[in-house]
Coordinates of C-alpha atoms and ligand atoms in Angstrom, one line a residue:
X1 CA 14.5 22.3 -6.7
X2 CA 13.3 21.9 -10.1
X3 CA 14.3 18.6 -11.8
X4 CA 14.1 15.0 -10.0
X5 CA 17.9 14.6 -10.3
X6 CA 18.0 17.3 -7.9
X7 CA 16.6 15.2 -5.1
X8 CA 18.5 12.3 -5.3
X9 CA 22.0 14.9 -5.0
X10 CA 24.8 13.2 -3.4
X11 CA 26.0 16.4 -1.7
X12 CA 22.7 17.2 -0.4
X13 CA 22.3 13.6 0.8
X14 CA 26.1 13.6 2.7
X15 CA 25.1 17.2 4.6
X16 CA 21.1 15.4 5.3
X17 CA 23.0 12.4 6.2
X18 CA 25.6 14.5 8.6
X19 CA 23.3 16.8 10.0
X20 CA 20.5 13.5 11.2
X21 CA 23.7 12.1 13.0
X22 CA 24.4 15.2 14.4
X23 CA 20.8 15.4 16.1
X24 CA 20.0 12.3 16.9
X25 CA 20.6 11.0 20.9
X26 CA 22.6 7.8 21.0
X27 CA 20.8 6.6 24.3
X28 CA 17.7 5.9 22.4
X29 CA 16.5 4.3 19.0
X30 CA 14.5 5.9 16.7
X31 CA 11.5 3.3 14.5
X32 CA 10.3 4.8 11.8
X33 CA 7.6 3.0 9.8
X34 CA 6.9 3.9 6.2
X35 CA 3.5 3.0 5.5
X36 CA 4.0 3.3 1.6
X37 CA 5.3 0.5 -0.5
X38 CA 7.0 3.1 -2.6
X39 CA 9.0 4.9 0.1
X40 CA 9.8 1.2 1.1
X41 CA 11.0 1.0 -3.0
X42 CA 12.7 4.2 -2.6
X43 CA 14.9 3.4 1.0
X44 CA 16.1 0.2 -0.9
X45 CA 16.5 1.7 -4.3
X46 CA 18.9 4.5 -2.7
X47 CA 20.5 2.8 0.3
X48 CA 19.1 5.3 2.6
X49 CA 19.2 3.2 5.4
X50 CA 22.7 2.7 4.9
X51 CA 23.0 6.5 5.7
X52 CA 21.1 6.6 8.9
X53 CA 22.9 5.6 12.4
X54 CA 22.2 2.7 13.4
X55 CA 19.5 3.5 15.8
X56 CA 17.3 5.2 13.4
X57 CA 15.7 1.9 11.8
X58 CA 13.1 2.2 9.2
X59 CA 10.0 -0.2 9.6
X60 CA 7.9 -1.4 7.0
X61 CA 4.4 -0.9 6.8
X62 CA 1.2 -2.3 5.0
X63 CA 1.3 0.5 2.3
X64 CA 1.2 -2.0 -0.7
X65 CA -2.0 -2.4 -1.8
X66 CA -1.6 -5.6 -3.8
X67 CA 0.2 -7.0 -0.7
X68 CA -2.5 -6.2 1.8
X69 CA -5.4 -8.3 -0.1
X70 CA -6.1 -11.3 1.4
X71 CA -6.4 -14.9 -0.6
X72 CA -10.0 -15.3 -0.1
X73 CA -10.6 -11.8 -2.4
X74 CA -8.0 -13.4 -5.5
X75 CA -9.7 -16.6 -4.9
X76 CA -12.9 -14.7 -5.7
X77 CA -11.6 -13.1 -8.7
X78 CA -10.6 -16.6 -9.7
X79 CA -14.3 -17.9 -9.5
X80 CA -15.7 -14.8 -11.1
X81 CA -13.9 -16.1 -14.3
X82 CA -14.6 -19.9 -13.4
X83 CA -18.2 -20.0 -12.7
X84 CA -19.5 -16.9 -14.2
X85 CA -17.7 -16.5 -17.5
X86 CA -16.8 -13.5 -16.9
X87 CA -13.7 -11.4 -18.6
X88 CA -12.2 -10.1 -15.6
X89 CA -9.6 -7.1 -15.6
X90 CA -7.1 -6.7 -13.8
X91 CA -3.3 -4.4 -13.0
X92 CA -0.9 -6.4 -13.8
X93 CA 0.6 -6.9 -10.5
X94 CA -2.4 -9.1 -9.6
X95 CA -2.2 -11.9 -12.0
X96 CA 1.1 -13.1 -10.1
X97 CA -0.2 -13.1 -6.4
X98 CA -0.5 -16.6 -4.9
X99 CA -4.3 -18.0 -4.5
X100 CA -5.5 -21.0 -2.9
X101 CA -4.6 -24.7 -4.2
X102 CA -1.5 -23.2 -5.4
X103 CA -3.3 -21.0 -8.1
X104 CA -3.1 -17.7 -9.2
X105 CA -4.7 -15.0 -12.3
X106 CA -1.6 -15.6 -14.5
X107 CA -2.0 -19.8 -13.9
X108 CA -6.2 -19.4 -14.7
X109 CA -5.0 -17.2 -17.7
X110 CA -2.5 -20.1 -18.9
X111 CA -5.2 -22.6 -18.5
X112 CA -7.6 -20.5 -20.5
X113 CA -9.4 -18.1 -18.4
X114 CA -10.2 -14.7 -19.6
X115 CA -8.2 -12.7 -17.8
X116 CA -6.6 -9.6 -19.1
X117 CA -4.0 -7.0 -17.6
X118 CA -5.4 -3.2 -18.4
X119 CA -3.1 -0.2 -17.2
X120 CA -6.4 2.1 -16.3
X121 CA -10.1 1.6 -15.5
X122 CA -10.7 3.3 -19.2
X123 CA -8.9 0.1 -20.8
X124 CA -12.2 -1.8 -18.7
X125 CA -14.8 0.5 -20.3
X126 CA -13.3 -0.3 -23.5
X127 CA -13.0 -3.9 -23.4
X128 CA -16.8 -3.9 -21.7
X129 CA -17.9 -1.8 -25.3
X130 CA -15.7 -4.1 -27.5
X131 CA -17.5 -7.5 -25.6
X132 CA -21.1 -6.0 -25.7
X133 CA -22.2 -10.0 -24.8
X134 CA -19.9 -10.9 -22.2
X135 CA -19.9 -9.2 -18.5
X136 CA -16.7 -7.8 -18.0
X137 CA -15.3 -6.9 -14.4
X138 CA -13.1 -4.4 -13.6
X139 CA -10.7 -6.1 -10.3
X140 CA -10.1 -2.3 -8.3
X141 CA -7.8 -2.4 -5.7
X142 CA -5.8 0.2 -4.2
X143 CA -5.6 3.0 -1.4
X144 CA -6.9 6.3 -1.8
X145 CA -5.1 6.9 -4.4
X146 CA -6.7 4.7 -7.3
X147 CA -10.2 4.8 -6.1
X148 CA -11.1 8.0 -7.7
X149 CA -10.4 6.4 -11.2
X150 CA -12.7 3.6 -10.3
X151 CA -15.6 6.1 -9.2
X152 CA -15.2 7.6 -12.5
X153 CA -15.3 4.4 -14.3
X154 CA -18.4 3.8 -12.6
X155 CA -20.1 7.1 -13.3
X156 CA -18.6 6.7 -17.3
X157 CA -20.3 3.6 -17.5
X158 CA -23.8 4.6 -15.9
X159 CA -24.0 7.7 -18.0
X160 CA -23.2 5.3 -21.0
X161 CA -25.5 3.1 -20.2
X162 CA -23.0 0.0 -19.9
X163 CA -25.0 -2.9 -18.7
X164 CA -22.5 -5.5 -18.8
X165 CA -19.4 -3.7 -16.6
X166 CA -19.2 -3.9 -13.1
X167 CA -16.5 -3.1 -10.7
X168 CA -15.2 -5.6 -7.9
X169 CA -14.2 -3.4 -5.5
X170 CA -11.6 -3.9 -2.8
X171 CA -10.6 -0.3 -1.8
X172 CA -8.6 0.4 1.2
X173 CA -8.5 3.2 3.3
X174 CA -4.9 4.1 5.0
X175 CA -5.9 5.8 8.5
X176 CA -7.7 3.0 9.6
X177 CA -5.0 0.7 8.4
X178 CA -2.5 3.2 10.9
X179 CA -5.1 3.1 13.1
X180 CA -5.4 -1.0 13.3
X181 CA -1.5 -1.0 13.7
X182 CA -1.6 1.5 16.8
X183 CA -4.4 -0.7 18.1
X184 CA -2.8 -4.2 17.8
X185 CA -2.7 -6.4 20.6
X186 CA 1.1 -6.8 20.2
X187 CA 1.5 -3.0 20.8
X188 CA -0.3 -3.5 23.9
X189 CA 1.1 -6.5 25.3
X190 CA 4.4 -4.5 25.4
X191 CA 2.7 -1.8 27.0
X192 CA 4.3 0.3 24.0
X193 CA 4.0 0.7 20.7
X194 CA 7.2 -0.3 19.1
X195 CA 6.5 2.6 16.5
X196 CA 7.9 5.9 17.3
X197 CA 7.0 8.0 13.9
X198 CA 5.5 7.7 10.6
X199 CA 6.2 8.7 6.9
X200 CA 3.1 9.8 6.1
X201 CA 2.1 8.4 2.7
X202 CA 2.9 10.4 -0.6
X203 CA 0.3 9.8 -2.9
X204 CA -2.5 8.4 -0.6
X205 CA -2.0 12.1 0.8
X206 CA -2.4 14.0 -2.4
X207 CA -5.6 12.8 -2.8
X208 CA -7.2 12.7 1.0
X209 CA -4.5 15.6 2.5
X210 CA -3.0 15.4 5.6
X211 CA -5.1 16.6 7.6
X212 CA -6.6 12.9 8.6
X213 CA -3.2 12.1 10.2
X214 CA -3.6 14.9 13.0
X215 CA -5.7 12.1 15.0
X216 CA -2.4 10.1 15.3
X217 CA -0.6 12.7 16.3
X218 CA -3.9 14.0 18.9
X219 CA -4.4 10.7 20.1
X220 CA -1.8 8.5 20.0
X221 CA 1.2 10.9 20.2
X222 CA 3.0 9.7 17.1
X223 CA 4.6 12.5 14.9
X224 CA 3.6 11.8 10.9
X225 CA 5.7 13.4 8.5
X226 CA 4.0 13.2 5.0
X227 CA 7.5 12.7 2.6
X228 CA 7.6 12.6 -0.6
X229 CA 9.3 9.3 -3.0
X230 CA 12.7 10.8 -3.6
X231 CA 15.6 9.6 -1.7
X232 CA 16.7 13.4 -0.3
X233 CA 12.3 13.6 0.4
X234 CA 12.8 11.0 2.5
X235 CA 16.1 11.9 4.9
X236 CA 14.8 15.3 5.1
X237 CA 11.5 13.7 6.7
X238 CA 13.2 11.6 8.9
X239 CA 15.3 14.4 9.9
X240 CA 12.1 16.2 10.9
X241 CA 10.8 12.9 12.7
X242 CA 14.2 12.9 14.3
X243 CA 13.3 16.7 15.7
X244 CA 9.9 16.0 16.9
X245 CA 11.0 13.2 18.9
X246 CA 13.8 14.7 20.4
X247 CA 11.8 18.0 21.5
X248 CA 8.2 15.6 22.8
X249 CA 6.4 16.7 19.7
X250 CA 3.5 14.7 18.0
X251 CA 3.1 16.7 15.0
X252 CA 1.8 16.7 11.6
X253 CA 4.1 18.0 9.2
X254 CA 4.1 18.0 5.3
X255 CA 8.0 17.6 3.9
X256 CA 5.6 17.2 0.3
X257 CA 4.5 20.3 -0.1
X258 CA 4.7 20.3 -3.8
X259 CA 2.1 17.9 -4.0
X260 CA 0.3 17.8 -0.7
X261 CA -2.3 20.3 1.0
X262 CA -4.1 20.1 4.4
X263 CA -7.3 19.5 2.6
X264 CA -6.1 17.2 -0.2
X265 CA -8.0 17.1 -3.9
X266 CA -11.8 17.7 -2.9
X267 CA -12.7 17.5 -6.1
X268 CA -11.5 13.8 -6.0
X269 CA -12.7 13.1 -2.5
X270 CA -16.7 14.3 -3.3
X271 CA -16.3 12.2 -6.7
X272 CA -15.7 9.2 -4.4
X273 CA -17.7 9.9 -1.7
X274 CA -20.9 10.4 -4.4
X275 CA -20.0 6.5 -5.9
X276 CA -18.7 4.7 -3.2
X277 CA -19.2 4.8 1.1
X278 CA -17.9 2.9 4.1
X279 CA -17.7 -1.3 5.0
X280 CA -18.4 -2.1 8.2
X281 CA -15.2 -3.9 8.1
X282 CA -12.9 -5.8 5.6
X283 CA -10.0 -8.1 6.2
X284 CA -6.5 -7.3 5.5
X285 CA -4.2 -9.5 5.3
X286 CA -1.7 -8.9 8.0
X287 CA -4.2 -6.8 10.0
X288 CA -7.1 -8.9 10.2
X289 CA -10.7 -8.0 9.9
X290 CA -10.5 -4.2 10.3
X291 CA -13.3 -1.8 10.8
X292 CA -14.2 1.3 8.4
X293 CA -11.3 0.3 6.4
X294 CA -12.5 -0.2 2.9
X295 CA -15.2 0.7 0.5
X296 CA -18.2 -0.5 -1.4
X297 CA -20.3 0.8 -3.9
X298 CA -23.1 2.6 -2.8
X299 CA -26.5 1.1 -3.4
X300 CA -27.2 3.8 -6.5
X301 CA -25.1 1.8 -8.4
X302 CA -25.4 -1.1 -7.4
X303 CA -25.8 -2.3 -11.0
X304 CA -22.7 -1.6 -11.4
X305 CA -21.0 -3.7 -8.6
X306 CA -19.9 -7.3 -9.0
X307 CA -20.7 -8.7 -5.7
X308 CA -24.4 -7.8 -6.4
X309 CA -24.3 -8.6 -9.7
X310 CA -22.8 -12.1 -9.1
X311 CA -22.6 -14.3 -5.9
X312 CA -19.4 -14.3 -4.2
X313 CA -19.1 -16.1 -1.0
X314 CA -16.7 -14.6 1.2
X315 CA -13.8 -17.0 1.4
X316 CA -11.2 -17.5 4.4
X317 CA -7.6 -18.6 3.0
X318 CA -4.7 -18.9 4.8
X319 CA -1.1 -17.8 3.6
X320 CA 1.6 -20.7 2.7
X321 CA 3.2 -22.8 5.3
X322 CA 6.0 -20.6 6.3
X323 CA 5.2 -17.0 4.4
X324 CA 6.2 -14.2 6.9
X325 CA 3.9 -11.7 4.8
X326 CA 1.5 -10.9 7.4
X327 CA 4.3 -9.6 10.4
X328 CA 6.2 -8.3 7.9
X329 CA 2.9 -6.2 6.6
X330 CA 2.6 -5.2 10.7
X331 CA 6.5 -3.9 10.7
X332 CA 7.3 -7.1 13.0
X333 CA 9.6 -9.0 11.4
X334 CA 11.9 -8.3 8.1
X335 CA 12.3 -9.9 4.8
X336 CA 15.0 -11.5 5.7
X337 CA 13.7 -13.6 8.9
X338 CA 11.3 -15.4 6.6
X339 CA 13.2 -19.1 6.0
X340 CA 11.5 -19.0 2.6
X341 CA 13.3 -15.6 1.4
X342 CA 15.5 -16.4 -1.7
X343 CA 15.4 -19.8 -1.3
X344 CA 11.9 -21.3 -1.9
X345 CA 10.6 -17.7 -2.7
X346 CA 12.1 -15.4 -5.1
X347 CA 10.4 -12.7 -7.9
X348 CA 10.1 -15.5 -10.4
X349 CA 8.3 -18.1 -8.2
X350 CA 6.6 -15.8 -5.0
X351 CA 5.3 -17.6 -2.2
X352 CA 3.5 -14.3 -0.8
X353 CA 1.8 -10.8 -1.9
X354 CA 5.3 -8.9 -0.5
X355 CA 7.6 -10.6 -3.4
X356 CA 5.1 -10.0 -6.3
X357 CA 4.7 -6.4 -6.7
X358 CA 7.4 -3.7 -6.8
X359 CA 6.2 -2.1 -3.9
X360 CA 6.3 -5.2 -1.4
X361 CA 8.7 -5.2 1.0
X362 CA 10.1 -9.0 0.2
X363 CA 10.6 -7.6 -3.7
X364 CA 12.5 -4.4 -2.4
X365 CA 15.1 -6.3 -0.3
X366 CA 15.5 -9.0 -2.8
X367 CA 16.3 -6.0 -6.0
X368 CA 18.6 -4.2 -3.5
X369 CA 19.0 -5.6 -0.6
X370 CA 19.7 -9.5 -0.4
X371 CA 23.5 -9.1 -0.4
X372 CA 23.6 -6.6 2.5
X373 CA 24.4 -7.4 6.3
X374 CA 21.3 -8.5 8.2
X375 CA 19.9 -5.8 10.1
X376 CA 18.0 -6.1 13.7
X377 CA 14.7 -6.9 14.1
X378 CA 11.9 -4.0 14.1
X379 CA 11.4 -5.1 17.7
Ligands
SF4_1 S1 10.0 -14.0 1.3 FE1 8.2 -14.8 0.3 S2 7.4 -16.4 1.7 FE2 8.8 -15.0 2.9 S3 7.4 -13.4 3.7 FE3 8.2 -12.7 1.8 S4 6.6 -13.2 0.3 FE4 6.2 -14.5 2.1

């Protein structure tokens, strides 16, 4: 295949479609958990569930970065701008995430707060050269997949000598994420994980490969198929989940090949491993406080990193009264069990981190979803 019409083929999807009902075993079901907001997008966007019998069920994971970053860190950002004057930037799917005391970036904006949306870390260098007397943080968040921009922002800005940029960092790292799911005590008060396989991530995997997944497979016997964000990417990877199970294999395999290697981008992962290195642990929110999951900025360049350069107590916040987020985020409960879903909360006023950005599950069921049959719990 050449062209990206040619993976969303409504021939090729009919004969996928066909050929997972002809494999799979109607005496058991079959829980498939996308960890990547944009396969989550991409099920929705297509109707691919719709295509799968109905004991192959797709469960959503915490693969959204904006929806994984807990109050305290926006409520952070918020104070960076409040108390230190700073300009803080920030993706635009940020500004509309709820904070504490009912605030949020876009509200402190409206009121006056200098708070602007960029598109890349080089729209933060720039605004840092064009404010020379104002400190100007850069608000990174993200997977694997956006922290190699940020360790190059950092390095642009050292060799520039920019003193008044710095980065607050809130990079998360995906196996430990799978690896807090596996471990949760709700797996193992049911004595089984309610998980059978993964979609391994698309783009998390470009960068970091796939061979970090092999340890689920090793260890906790769950096949990972890395699958790629087109709707015919994603049947064909469930097809090959579908196989494993049914033969007892715990496998790695790579449906994304045209993008993903075993290894991943080196040159991307030495670039981040020279700026940034481990946390002991960081909360997520859904997951908890959850160890080696994130990353700071190594003590090098420090200069550059806002919770040196400012003081930023770390801040427990609680999600609003009735907000499902955090079991949706651990593939427990669906959009639609939350009370609040399209009632209270909708894209124009969100309640929670899953109806703000694109990729949150609570935004993908209400832009394609909301008018479908409800479907059975993950568990
Ligand atoms: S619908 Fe809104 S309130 Fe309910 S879980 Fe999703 S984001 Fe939270």
């Amino acid at each position: 295949m050449k062209y990206v019409d040619e993976f969303r083929d409504r021939q090729l999807a009919e004969q996928l479609a066909k050929a997972i009902a002809a494999e799979v075993d109607s005496a058991r079901e079959y829980r498939l958990m996308e960890f990547c907001g944009g396969h989550t997008h991409a099920i929705f966007r297509y109707g691919v569930q719709d295509l799968m019998p109905e004991n192959v069920q797709f469960v959503h994971g915490p693969g959204c970065p904006v929806c994984v970053l807990p109050i305290g860190r926006i409520d952070n950002a918020i104070q960076l701008v409040q108390q230190h004057d700073v300009i803080l930037c920030s993706y635009g799917d940020l500004l509309r995430v709820p904070a504490s005391k009912r605030m949020s970036l876009l509200k402190l904006k409206a009121a006056g707060g200098d708070v602007r949306m960029v598109y890349s870390t080089q729209d933060a260098l720039r605004i840092a050269r064009e404010n020379p007397q104002r400190q100007v943080v850069f608000f990174a968040i993200g997977f694997e997949t956006t922290t190699p921009p940020t360790a190059v922002a950092i390095k642009q800005a050292q060799a520039e000598g920019l003193e008044n940029f710095s980065v607050f960092c809130n990079h998360v790292l995906t196996p430990a994420a799978l690896t807090a799911i596996l471990e949760s005590s709700e797996s193992h008060g049911t004595g089984r994980v309610a998980i059978d396989g993964f979609f391994g991530p698309s783009h998390v995997s470009s960068v970091i490969g796939s061979r970090p997944y092999e340890y689920f497979a090793e260890h906790y016997h769950k096949p990972v198929v890395i699958a790629g964000f087109e709707p015919l990417d994603i049947m064909q990877s469930a097809l090959m989940l579908i196989r494993q199970l049914n033969e007892g294999r715990s496998e790695v395999e790579n449906e994304y090949i045209r993008l993903v290697s075993r290894e991943g981008n080196t040159k991307a992962q030495a670039l981040v491993a020279e700026v940034m290195e481990r946390r002991a642990e960081f909360e997520w929110r859904g997951l908890g406080l959850v160890p080696d999951s994130a990353l700071q900025i190594r003590p090098e360049f420090a200069a550059f990193d806002a919770e040196k350069r400012f003081t930023l107590p770390a801040i427990s916040a609680s999600d609003i009264k009735g907000c499902e987020c955090p079991r949706i985020l651990r593939g427990q409960k669906r959009p639609t069990d939350c009370k609040l879903f399209g009632t209270v909360c909708t894209p124009e006023n969100p309640m929670g981190s899953c109806m703000v950005s694109s990729e949150g599950a609570c935004a993908a069921y209400w832009s394609y979803g909301r008018f479908r049959q409800p479907q059975r719990q993950a568990q």
